[in-house]
Amino acid sequence: MAKEPISRLIRSLESKSGEISTSTRDAICALPIHEREVQAGALIVRIGSKPSSSILVLDGMLIRHKIVGDGKRQIISIHIAGDMPDLQSLFLKTMDHDISAVQPSRIGLIPHEALRVLIRDCPEAGKLLWGRSLVDASLAREWLVNVGRRRAVSRAAHLLCEYVMRSRAVGLSDGRTCEWPLTQGHMSDALGLSAVHINRSLQELRKRNLIVLEKNTLEILDFEGLKELGDFDETYLHLQDVPVEP
Amino acid sequence: MAKEPISRLIRSLESKSGEISTSTRDAICALPIHEREVQAGALIVRIGSKPSSSILVLDGMLIRHKIVGDGKRQIISIHIAGDMPDLQSLFLKTMDHDISAVQPSRIGLIPHEALRVLIRDCPEAGKLLWGRSLVDASLAREWLVNVGRRRAVSRAAHLLCEYVMRSRAVGLSDGRTCEWPLTQGHMSDALGLSAVHINRSLQELRKRNLIVLEKNTLEILDFEGLKELGDFDETYLHLQDVPVEP
DNA sequence: CGTTAACTTGATAGCATTCAACTAGCGTGG
DNA sequence: CCACGCTAGTTGAATGCTATCAAGTTAACG
């Protein structure tokens, strides 16, 4: 039986790779974790820093972001329970972006040293983590497409589709309703838009009877319609698409 | 002495990780490679396909791209000699984007099976490749920032800065002049703009005496000025930033 | 020398930003 | 208990960046 914090990671890995062998699971469960509570808005990892451990999200939501020259912010990714937002710091020593908490969250810190030992002694686990980092990259590419080539309403719809599917994959949603901690300011920074315009785009989604979004709760009224409008194709999420090694 | 095709990969890996140990280098050099010529515009890997080998660019330029619902295209990344544009297919079996050639190019196909054996028998090489895929992800994130939060002229300047620095890192440029095979159509798809607007943005870069761009050749007149205008900070390229394992 | 792709230019249209003001909810403190 | 301040959300008007449309030029090539 996995200890509670690590079970989030296992569940999340399994959502992408199918069942994990017992020995691999045991090796992952043996990882040391230092739990920490962070408050809403807290800056957890700073650009330019050189972390010696990686973060596992246990509860809440973390975002990665960068600031450009004139002060504007771009959110690069959002992370829910089971995600490891800075797994990359294991091999790229200097952080190239910030990480902060959207809401009060619980995180686990896993020392790089322990991860290196795991990868060395359990190649299977290494492949799972590598695959995970590749999925992370796939999301960044789709976000690039979203921001580069879709209009505002579609971008918003696409983001909502992705979020619901990811939440469902780790058991945080039934596919219709889930928590939505992001403010419209967050959404605008994630989608490369102004807050005012996000506001109007969400109103259009409401007017079309696609969603209900209030009091930090998102309800999808018409997932097919939202997919259609957001030009959403889930292939890039690679759910159940990481091959299990023979 | 490395055989020629693989030496591109070695040089490229070293540009990010410093010198590689002899045994690791030998293991990488032992990789089987099937060379292939592709013509300009050729579609090399198709979205939805499940490749059984990964590509190493030997000469020329490859791009990765996606098409959205209304037919617009977003270029996700550009790849020069030494790059492995679909290393990810080793662990994510279904392609989530297309790969094609910008100009007549020479590529090497490395069977996944051989890469798996390499990673198993030479963990050091595995780390180098993993690190490489993380740098790839870092570029995608910076592109997202570029498209999401910078105006057209800055986007263009940023792209040029990145390209020159990457070219120089693998010996394809002296940092001032290099080949530029991308058309303005390509640039607009890479930067989330229209071709007309890219044209005007390039004219502004010329008028400011920052670049000369003609006949497939790019010359940087004022790199500092271009960096400034493009809000370019090379940290995200992680050149020489992948730690060599103790 | 005709054809095509790439590039250029001008005019118009449209999506998104900015500015400004206003509402609602919530916690704090006098 | 209510004033106050703060954050998040909403709305309208004006501006502006970028797209689209259309036409023309240039360069490369068989």
Coordinates of C-alpha atoms (C1' of nucleotides) in Angstrom, one line a residue:
Chain A
M1 CA 0.0 0.0 0.0
A2 CA 1.5 3.3 -1.2
K3 CA 1.8 6.1 1.4
E4 CA -0.7 8.8 0.6
P5 CA 1.5 11.5 -1.1
I6 CA 3.1 9.1 -3.5
S7 CA -0.1 7.5 -4.5
R8 CA -1.0 10.7 -6.3
L9 CA 2.0 10.3 -8.5
I10 CA 1.3 6.6 -9.1
R11 CA -2.3 7.3 -10.1
S12 CA -1.2 10.1 -12.4
L13 CA 1.5 8.0 -14.0
E14 CA -1.0 5.1 -14.5
S15 CA -3.5 7.5 -16.2
K16 CA -0.9 7.8 -19.0
S17 CA 0.9 4.5 -19.0
G18 CA -1.6 1.9 -17.8
E19 CA -0.8 -0.4 -14.9
I20 CA 2.6 -0.2 -13.4
S21 CA 4.5 -3.3 -12.3
T22 CA 4.7 -4.0 -8.6
S23 CA 8.4 -3.7 -8.4
T24 CA 8.4 -0.4 -10.2
R25 CA 5.6 0.8 -8.0
D26 CA 7.5 -0.2 -4.9
A27 CA 10.6 1.6 -6.0
I28 CA 8.6 4.8 -6.7
C29 CA 6.9 4.5 -3.3
A30 CA 10.2 4.4 -1.6
L31 CA 11.0 8.0 -2.7
P32 CA 11.5 10.3 0.2
I33 CA 9.0 13.2 0.2
H34 CA 9.1 16.4 2.2
E35 CA 5.6 17.8 2.4
R36 CA 5.0 21.5 2.5
E37 CA 1.9 23.8 2.5
V38 CA 2.0 26.9 0.3
Q39 CA -0.4 29.7 0.3
A40 CA -2.3 31.2 -2.6
G41 CA -0.1 33.3 -4.8
A42 CA 3.1 32.1 -3.2
L43 CA 6.2 32.1 -5.5
I44 CA 7.6 28.6 -5.0
V45 CA 10.5 28.4 -7.5
R46 CA 12.2 31.4 -9.0
I47 CA 13.6 31.8 -12.5
G48 CA 17.3 31.6 -12.5
S49 CA 17.4 29.4 -9.4
K50 CA 19.0 26.0 -9.2
P51 CA 16.7 23.7 -7.3
S52 CA 18.0 20.5 -5.7
S53 CA 14.6 18.8 -5.5
S54 CA 11.6 18.5 -7.7
I55 CA 8.0 19.3 -6.8
L56 CA 5.1 16.9 -6.8
V57 CA 1.7 18.5 -6.5
L58 CA -0.4 16.8 -3.8
D59 CA -3.3 19.2 -3.6
G60 CA -4.3 22.5 -5.2
M61 CA -2.9 24.1 -8.3
L62 CA 0.5 25.4 -9.4
I63 CA 1.3 27.4 -12.5
R64 CA 4.5 28.0 -14.4
H65 CA 5.0 31.5 -15.8
K66 CA 7.4 33.9 -17.4
I67 CA 7.5 37.7 -17.4
V68 CA 8.4 39.6 -20.6
G69 CA 10.2 42.9 -20.9
D70 CA 7.3 45.2 -20.6
G71 CA 5.9 43.4 -17.6
K72 CA 3.3 41.2 -19.2
R73 CA 3.1 37.7 -17.9
Q74 CA 2.6 34.4 -19.9
I75 CA 1.4 31.4 -18.0
I76 CA 3.1 28.4 -19.5
S77 CA 1.3 25.5 -17.9
I78 CA -1.1 24.7 -15.1
H79 CA -0.6 21.7 -12.7
I80 CA -2.9 19.7 -10.6
A81 CA -2.5 16.9 -8.1
G82 CA -0.1 14.2 -9.4
D83 CA 1.8 16.6 -11.7
M84 CA 5.5 17.3 -11.4
P85 CA 5.9 20.8 -12.7
D86 CA 9.7 21.0 -12.5
L87 CA 10.8 17.5 -13.2
Q88 CA 13.1 19.2 -15.8
S89 CA 15.2 20.7 -13.0
L90 CA 16.7 17.2 -12.6
F91 CA 18.6 17.6 -15.8
L92 CA 18.5 21.4 -16.6
K93 CA 20.1 22.9 -13.6
T94 CA 18.9 26.5 -14.1
M95 CA 15.2 27.3 -13.9
D96 CA 14.0 29.1 -17.0
H97 CA 10.6 30.2 -15.5
D98 CA 8.8 30.8 -12.2
I99 CA 6.5 28.4 -10.4
S100 CA 3.8 29.6 -8.1
A101 CA 0.6 28.5 -6.4
V102 CA -2.8 29.6 -7.6
Q103 CA -4.6 28.6 -4.5
P104 CA -3.5 27.2 -1.1
S105 CA -1.8 24.0 -2.1
R106 CA 0.1 21.1 -0.7
I107 CA 3.3 20.0 -2.4
G108 CA 5.9 17.3 -1.9
L109 CA 9.6 18.0 -2.5
I110 CA 11.5 15.0 -3.8
P111 CA 15.3 15.4 -3.7
H112 CA 17.0 15.1 -7.1
E113 CA 19.5 12.7 -5.5
A114 CA 16.7 10.3 -4.7
L115 CA 15.2 10.6 -8.2
R116 CA 18.7 9.9 -9.7
V117 CA 19.0 6.8 -7.6
L118 CA 15.5 5.7 -8.6
I119 CA 16.3 6.2 -12.3
R120 CA 19.6 4.3 -12.0
D121 CA 18.2 1.3 -10.0
C122 CA 14.8 1.1 -11.7
P123 CA 15.0 2.0 -15.4
E124 CA 11.3 1.3 -15.7
A125 CA 10.5 4.2 -13.4
G126 CA 12.9 6.4 -15.3
K127 CA 11.1 5.7 -18.5
L128 CA 7.8 6.6 -16.9
L129 CA 9.2 9.9 -15.7
W130 CA 10.8 10.6 -19.0
G131 CA 7.5 9.9 -20.7
R132 CA 5.8 12.2 -18.3
S133 CA 8.2 15.0 -19.2
L134 CA 7.4 14.4 -22.9
V135 CA 3.7 14.7 -22.3
D136 CA 4.4 18.0 -20.5
A137 CA 6.2 19.2 -23.6
S138 CA 3.3 18.1 -25.8
L139 CA 1.0 20.3 -23.8
A140 CA 3.3 23.2 -24.2
R141 CA 3.2 22.7 -28.0
E142 CA -0.6 22.6 -28.1
W143 CA -0.7 25.7 -26.0
L144 CA 1.5 27.4 -28.6
V145 CA -0.9 26.3 -31.3
N146 CA -3.8 27.5 -29.3
V147 CA -2.4 31.0 -28.6
G148 CA -0.8 31.3 -32.1
R149 CA -3.7 30.3 -34.3
R150 CA -7.1 30.3 -32.5
R151 CA -9.3 33.2 -31.7
A152 CA -10.2 34.2 -28.2
V153 CA -13.4 32.2 -27.7
S154 CA -11.8 29.0 -29.1
R155 CA -8.7 29.4 -26.9
A156 CA -10.9 29.6 -23.8
A157 CA -13.0 26.6 -24.9
H158 CA -9.8 24.6 -25.6
L159 CA -8.3 25.4 -22.2
L160 CA -11.5 24.3 -20.4
C161 CA -11.6 21.0 -22.4
E162 CA -8.0 20.2 -21.6
Y163 CA -8.5 21.0 -17.9
V164 CA -11.6 18.8 -17.5
M165 CA -10.0 15.9 -19.3
R166 CA -6.8 16.1 -17.2
S167 CA -8.8 16.4 -14.0
R168 CA -10.9 13.4 -14.9
A169 CA -7.8 11.4 -15.7
V170 CA -6.6 11.7 -12.2
G171 CA -9.9 11.3 -10.5
L172 CA -10.6 15.0 -9.7
S173 CA -13.6 15.3 -11.9
D174 CA -16.4 13.2 -13.3
G175 CA -15.9 14.9 -16.6
R176 CA -18.8 17.3 -16.1
T177 CA -18.0 19.3 -13.0
C178 CA -14.7 20.3 -11.3
E179 CA -13.0 22.9 -9.2
W180 CA -11.8 26.0 -11.1
P181 CA -9.4 28.0 -9.1
L182 CA -8.2 30.2 -11.9
T183 CA -9.3 33.9 -12.0
Q184 CA -10.0 35.6 -15.3
G185 CA -6.6 37.3 -14.8
H186 CA -4.9 33.9 -14.8
M187 CA -6.8 32.8 -17.8
S188 CA -5.8 35.9 -19.8
D189 CA -2.2 35.3 -19.0
A190 CA -2.5 31.6 -20.0
L191 CA -4.2 32.4 -23.3
G192 CA -2.3 35.5 -24.3
L193 CA -5.3 37.8 -24.0
S194 CA -6.4 40.7 -21.9
A195 CA -8.5 40.2 -18.8
V196 CA -11.3 42.2 -20.3
H197 CA -11.4 40.1 -23.4
I198 CA -11.4 36.8 -21.5
N199 CA -14.4 38.1 -19.6
R200 CA -16.3 38.7 -22.8
S201 CA -15.2 35.3 -24.2
L202 CA -16.5 33.5 -21.1
Q203 CA -19.8 35.3 -21.5
E204 CA -20.0 34.0 -25.0
L205 CA -19.4 30.5 -23.8
R206 CA -22.2 31.0 -21.2
K207 CA -24.5 32.5 -23.8
R208 CA -24.0 29.4 -26.0
N209 CA -25.0 27.2 -23.1
L210 CA -21.7 25.4 -23.1
I211 CA -20.6 26.0 -19.5
V212 CA -21.5 27.3 -16.1
L213 CA -18.6 29.0 -14.4
E214 CA -19.1 30.5 -11.0
K215 CA -17.8 30.4 -7.4
N216 CA -14.7 28.5 -8.4
T217 CA -16.6 25.8 -10.0
L218 CA -16.7 24.8 -13.6
E219 CA -19.6 22.8 -15.0
I220 CA -19.6 21.6 -18.6
L221 CA -23.1 21.6 -20.1
D222 CA -22.1 20.5 -23.6
F223 CA -18.7 18.9 -23.9
E224 CA -19.1 18.1 -27.6
G225 CA -20.1 21.7 -28.3
L226 CA -17.1 22.9 -26.3
K227 CA -14.8 20.6 -28.1
E228 CA -16.1 21.7 -31.5
L229 CA -15.7 25.4 -30.6
G230 CA -12.3 24.9 -29.1
D231 CA -11.1 22.7 -32.0
F232 CA -10.1 20.3 -29.3
D233 CA -8.5 16.9 -30.1
E234 CA -7.2 15.1 -27.1
T235 CA -4.5 13.2 -28.9
Y236 CA -1.8 15.5 -27.5
L237 CA -2.7 14.6 -23.9
H238 CA -1.3 11.2 -24.6
L239 CA -3.6 9.6 -22.1
Q240 CA -3.0 5.8 -22.1
D241 CA -0.5 6.4 -25.0
V242 CA 2.8 5.8 -23.3
P243 CA 3.9 2.3 -24.3
V244 CA 4.7 -0.1 -21.5
E245 CA 8.0 -1.6 -22.2
P246 CA 8.0 -5.3 -23.0
Chain B
M1 CA 36.7 8.8 -34.6
A2 CA 33.0 9.0 -35.0
K3 CA 31.4 8.2 -38.3
E4 CA 30.2 11.4 -39.9
P5 CA 26.5 11.3 -39.4
I6 CA 26.7 10.6 -35.7
S7 CA 29.3 13.3 -35.2
R8 CA 26.6 15.8 -35.7
L9 CA 24.7 14.5 -32.8
I10 CA 27.8 14.3 -30.6
R11 CA 28.7 17.9 -31.4
S12 CA 25.1 19.0 -30.7
L13 CA 24.9 17.1 -27.4
E14 CA 28.3 18.6 -26.3
S15 CA 27.1 22.1 -27.1
K16 CA 24.7 21.6 -24.3
S17 CA 26.4 19.3 -21.8
G18 CA 30.1 19.9 -22.2
E19 CA 32.5 17.1 -23.1
I20 CA 31.2 13.6 -23.2
S21 CA 33.1 10.7 -21.8
T22 CA 34.8 8.4 -24.3
S23 CA 32.7 5.3 -23.4
T24 CA 29.5 7.2 -23.7
R25 CA 30.6 8.6 -27.0
D26 CA 31.5 5.2 -28.3
A27 CA 28.1 3.8 -27.3
I28 CA 26.4 6.6 -29.1
C29 CA 28.6 6.2 -32.2
A30 CA 27.6 2.6 -32.4
L31 CA 24.0 3.5 -33.1
P32 CA 22.8 2.3 -36.5
I33 CA 21.7 5.0 -38.8
H34 CA 19.8 4.8 -42.0
E35 CA 20.5 7.9 -44.1
R36 CA 17.9 9.4 -46.3
E37 CA 17.5 12.5 -48.6
V38 CA 14.3 14.4 -48.5
Q39 CA 13.2 17.2 -50.8
A40 CA 12.0 20.7 -49.9
G41 CA 8.5 20.6 -48.6
A42 CA 8.4 16.9 -48.1
L43 CA 6.2 15.6 -45.3
I44 CA 8.4 13.2 -43.3
V45 CA 6.3 12.2 -40.3
R46 CA 2.5 12.5 -40.2
I47 CA 0.3 13.3 -37.2
G48 CA -1.3 10.2 -35.9
S49 CA 1.4 7.9 -37.2
K50 CA 3.4 5.6 -34.9
P51 CA 7.0 5.7 -36.0
S52 CA 9.5 3.0 -35.1
S53 CA 12.5 5.1 -35.5
S54 CA 13.6 8.6 -34.6
I55 CA 15.1 11.3 -36.9
L56 CA 18.4 12.9 -36.6
V57 CA 18.9 16.0 -38.8
L58 CA 22.2 15.7 -40.7
D59 CA 21.8 18.6 -43.1
G60 CA 19.1 21.1 -43.9
M61 CA 16.1 22.1 -41.9
L62 CA 13.0 20.4 -40.6
I63 CA 10.0 21.9 -39.0
R64 CA 7.3 20.5 -36.7
H65 CA 3.8 21.9 -37.2
K66 CA 0.1 21.4 -36.6
I67 CA -3.0 22.4 -38.5
V68 CA -6.0 23.9 -36.7
G69 CA -9.7 23.5 -37.6
D70 CA -10.0 26.4 -40.0
G71 CA -6.8 25.3 -41.9
K72 CA -4.3 27.7 -40.3
R73 CA -0.9 26.3 -39.6
Q74 CA 1.3 26.7 -36.5
I75 CA 4.9 25.8 -36.7
I76 CA 6.0 24.4 -33.4
S77 CA 9.7 24.3 -33.8
I78 CA 12.5 24.4 -36.3
H79 CA 15.4 22.0 -36.4
I80 CA 18.9 22.2 -37.7
A81 CA 21.7 19.7 -38.1
G82 CA 22.3 17.7 -34.9
D83 CA 18.7 18.0 -33.7
M84 CA 16.3 15.1 -33.1
P85 CA 12.9 16.5 -33.8
D86 CA 10.9 13.4 -32.8
L87 CA 12.9 11.9 -30.0
Q88 CA 9.7 11.9 -28.2
S89 CA 8.2 9.2 -30.4
L90 CA 10.5 6.8 -28.4
F91 CA 8.1 7.0 -25.5
L92 CA 4.9 8.6 -26.9
K93 CA 3.8 6.2 -29.5
T94 CA 1.4 8.4 -31.4
M95 CA 2.7 11.5 -33.2
D96 CA 0.8 14.6 -32.2
H97 CA 2.1 16.8 -35.0
D98 CA 3.6 16.7 -38.5
I99 CA 7.3 17.0 -39.4
S100 CA 8.4 18.2 -42.8
A101 CA 11.5 19.6 -44.6
V102 CA 11.9 23.3 -45.3
Q103 CA 14.7 22.8 -47.8
P104 CA 16.3 19.7 -49.4
S105 CA 17.7 17.9 -46.3
R106 CA 19.6 14.9 -45.3
I107 CA 18.2 12.9 -42.3
G108 CA 19.3 9.8 -40.4
L109 CA 16.8 7.3 -39.1
I110 CA 17.7 5.6 -35.8
P111 CA 15.5 2.6 -34.9
H112 CA 13.8 3.0 -31.5
E113 CA 15.0 -0.5 -30.6
A114 CA 18.6 0.7 -30.9
L115 CA 17.9 3.8 -28.8
R116 CA 16.3 1.6 -26.2
V117 CA 19.3 -0.7 -26.0
L118 CA 21.6 2.4 -25.8
I119 CA 19.6 3.8 -22.9
R120 CA 19.6 0.5 -21.1
D121 CA 23.3 -0.2 -21.5
C122 CA 24.6 3.3 -21.2
P123 CA 22.5 5.3 -18.7
E124 CA 24.8 8.3 -19.3
A125 CA 23.7 8.5 -22.9
G126 CA 20.1 8.2 -21.8
K127 CA 20.5 11.2 -19.5
L128 CA 22.0 13.2 -22.4
L129 CA 19.0 12.4 -24.6
W130 CA 16.5 13.1 -21.8
G131 CA 18.2 16.4 -21.2
R132 CA 18.0 17.1 -24.9
S133 CA 14.3 16.5 -24.9
L134 CA 13.9 18.8 -22.0
V135 CA 15.7 21.6 -23.8
D136 CA 13.3 21.0 -26.7
A137 CA 10.4 21.5 -24.3
S138 CA 12.0 24.7 -23.0
L139 CA 12.1 26.1 -26.5
A140 CA 8.4 25.4 -26.9
R141 CA 7.6 27.2 -23.7
E142 CA 9.6 30.3 -24.8
W143 CA 7.9 30.2 -28.2
L144 CA 4.6 30.2 -26.3
V145 CA 5.7 33.3 -24.4
N146 CA 6.9 34.9 -27.6
V147 CA 3.6 34.4 -29.4
G148 CA 1.4 35.0 -26.4
R149 CA 2.9 38.2 -25.1
R150 CA 5.1 40.0 -27.6
R151 CA 4.2 42.2 -30.5
A152 CA 5.0 41.3 -34.0
V153 CA 8.4 43.0 -34.5
S154 CA 9.7 41.6 -31.2
R155 CA 8.6 38.1 -32.1
A156 CA 10.5 38.3 -35.3
A157 CA 13.6 39.7 -33.6
H158 CA 13.4 37.0 -30.9
L159 CA 13.2 34.2 -33.5
L160 CA 16.2 35.5 -35.3
C161 CA 18.2 35.7 -32.1
E162 CA 17.3 32.2 -31.2
Y163 CA 18.2 30.9 -34.6
V164 CA 21.6 32.5 -34.7
M165 CA 22.6 31.3 -31.2
R166 CA 21.5 27.8 -32.0
S167 CA 23.3 27.8 -35.3
R168 CA 26.5 29.0 -33.7
A169 CA 26.3 26.4 -30.9
V170 CA 26.6 23.6 -33.5
G171 CA 29.1 25.4 -35.7
L172 CA 26.8 26.5 -38.5
S173 CA 27.3 30.2 -37.9
D174 CA 29.9 32.6 -36.6
G175 CA 27.2 34.4 -34.8
R176 CA 26.9 37.1 -37.4
T177 CA 25.9 35.4 -40.6
C178 CA 24.1 32.2 -41.4
E179 CA 21.8 30.5 -43.8
W180 CA 18.1 31.3 -43.6
P181 CA 16.0 28.9 -45.5
L182 CA 12.6 30.0 -44.0
T183 CA 10.2 31.9 -46.2
Q184 CA 8.1 34.7 -44.8
G185 CA 5.3 32.3 -45.0
H186 CA 7.1 29.9 -42.7
M187 CA 8.0 32.8 -40.3
S188 CA 4.4 33.9 -40.1
D189 CA 3.3 30.3 -39.2
A190 CA 6.0 30.1 -36.6
L191 CA 5.1 33.4 -35.0
G192 CA 1.3 33.3 -35.2
L193 CA 1.1 36.2 -37.7
S194 CA 0.0 36.8 -41.2
A195 CA 2.6 36.7 -44.0
V196 CA 1.9 40.3 -44.9
H197 CA 2.5 41.4 -41.4
I198 CA 5.8 39.5 -41.1
N199 CA 6.9 41.2 -44.3
R200 CA 6.3 44.6 -42.6
S201 CA 8.0 43.5 -39.4
L202 CA 11.1 42.5 -41.3
Q203 CA 11.1 45.8 -43.1
E204 CA 11.2 47.5 -39.7
L205 CA 14.1 45.3 -38.6
R206 CA 15.9 46.4 -41.7
K207 CA 15.1 50.0 -41.3
R208 CA 16.5 49.9 -37.8
N209 CA 19.7 48.6 -39.2
L210 CA 19.5 45.4 -37.2
I211 CA 19.6 42.8 -39.9
V212 CA 20.2 42.1 -43.6
L213 CA 18.0 39.3 -44.9
E214 CA 18.2 38.3 -48.5
K215 CA 18.9 35.4 -50.8
N216 CA 18.4 32.9 -48.0
T217 CA 21.1 34.5 -46.0
L218 CA 20.7 36.2 -42.6
E219 CA 23.2 38.7 -41.4
I220 CA 23.0 40.3 -38.0
L221 CA 24.2 43.9 -38.0
D222 CA 23.5 44.6 -34.4
F223 CA 23.0 41.6 -32.2
E224 CA 22.6 43.7 -29.0
G225 CA 20.0 45.8 -30.6
L226 CA 18.1 42.8 -31.9
K227 CA 18.2 41.2 -28.4
E228 CA 16.9 44.3 -26.9
L229 CA 14.1 44.6 -29.3
G230 CA 13.2 40.9 -29.1
D231 CA 13.4 40.8 -25.4
F232 CA 15.8 37.9 -25.8
D233 CA 17.4 36.1 -22.9
E234 CA 19.3 33.0 -23.9
T235 CA 18.8 31.2 -20.5
Y236 CA 16.1 29.1 -22.0
L237 CA 18.4 27.6 -24.6
H238 CA 20.3 25.9 -21.8
L239 CA 23.5 25.9 -23.7
Q240 CA 26.2 24.4 -21.5
D241 CA 23.6 24.1 -18.8
V242 CA 22.9 20.3 -18.6
P243 CA 24.9 19.1 -15.7
V244 CA 27.3 16.2 -16.3
E245 CA 26.7 13.5 -13.9
P246 CA 29.4 12.9 -11.3
Chain C
dC1 C1' 9.9 33.7 -72.1
dG2 C1' 6.0 32.0 -69.8
dT3 C1' 5.0 30.2 -65.2
dT4 C1' 5.1 30.0 -60.5
dA5 C1' 6.5 31.1 -55.7
dA6 C1' 8.0 34.6 -52.9
dC7 C1' 7.9 39.1 -51.7
dT8 C1' 5.9 43.9 -51.5
dT9 C1' 2.5 47.6 -51.1
dG10 C1' -1.9 50.0 -50.2
dA11 C1' -6.5 50.1 -48.4
dT12 C1' -10.0 48.3 -45.6
dA13 C1' -11.9 45.5 -41.9
dG14 C1' -11.9 43.3 -37.5
dC15 C1' -10.5 41.3 -33.3
dA16 C1' -8.4 42.4 -29.1
dT17 C1' -6.4 46.1 -26.0
dT18 C1' -6.6 49.9 -23.3
dC19 C1' -8.8 53.2 -20.5
dA20 C1' -12.2 54.2 -17.3
dA21 C1' -15.9 53.6 -14.4
dC22 C1' -18.8 50.8 -11.8
dT23 C1' -20.6 46.5 -9.1
dA24 C1' -20.2 42.7 -6.0
dG25 C1' -18.2 40.0 -2.4
dC26 C1' -15.3 39.6 1.5
dG27 C1' -12.4 40.5 5.4
dT28 C1' -10.7 43.9 8.7
dG29 C1' -10.9 47.2 12.1
dG30 C1' -12.7 51.3 14.3
Chain D
dC1 C1' -22.2 47.2 13.0
dC2 C1' -20.8 49.7 9.3
dA3 C1' -17.0 52.0 6.9
dC4 C1' -13.2 50.9 4.4
dG5 C1' -10.1 48.7 1.3
dC6 C1' -9.1 45.1 -1.7
dT7 C1' -9.8 41.7 -5.2
dA8 C1' -12.5 39.9 -8.9
dG9 C1' -15.7 40.6 -12.2
dT10 C1' -18.4 43.5 -15.6
dT11 C1' -19.4 47.0 -19.0
dG12 C1' -18.8 50.8 -22.6
dA13 C1' -16.1 53.5 -25.6
dA14 C1' -12.1 54.5 -28.2
dT15 C1' -7.8 53.1 -29.9
dG16 C1' -4.6 50.1 -32.2
dC17 C1' -2.4 46.1 -33.8
dT18 C1' -2.9 42.6 -37.0
dA19 C1' -5.6 40.2 -40.6
dT20 C1' -7.6 40.2 -45.0
dC21 C1' -8.2 41.6 -49.6
dA22 C1' -6.3 42.9 -53.9
dA23 C1' -2.9 44.1 -57.0
dG24 C1' 1.6 44.4 -58.4
dT25 C1' 6.7 43.4 -58.5
dT26 C1' 10.7 40.4 -58.4
dA27 C1' 13.2 36.3 -58.9
dA28 C1' 13.9 31.7 -60.1
dC29 C1' 13.5 28.1 -63.3
dG30 C1' 12.4 24.9 -67.0

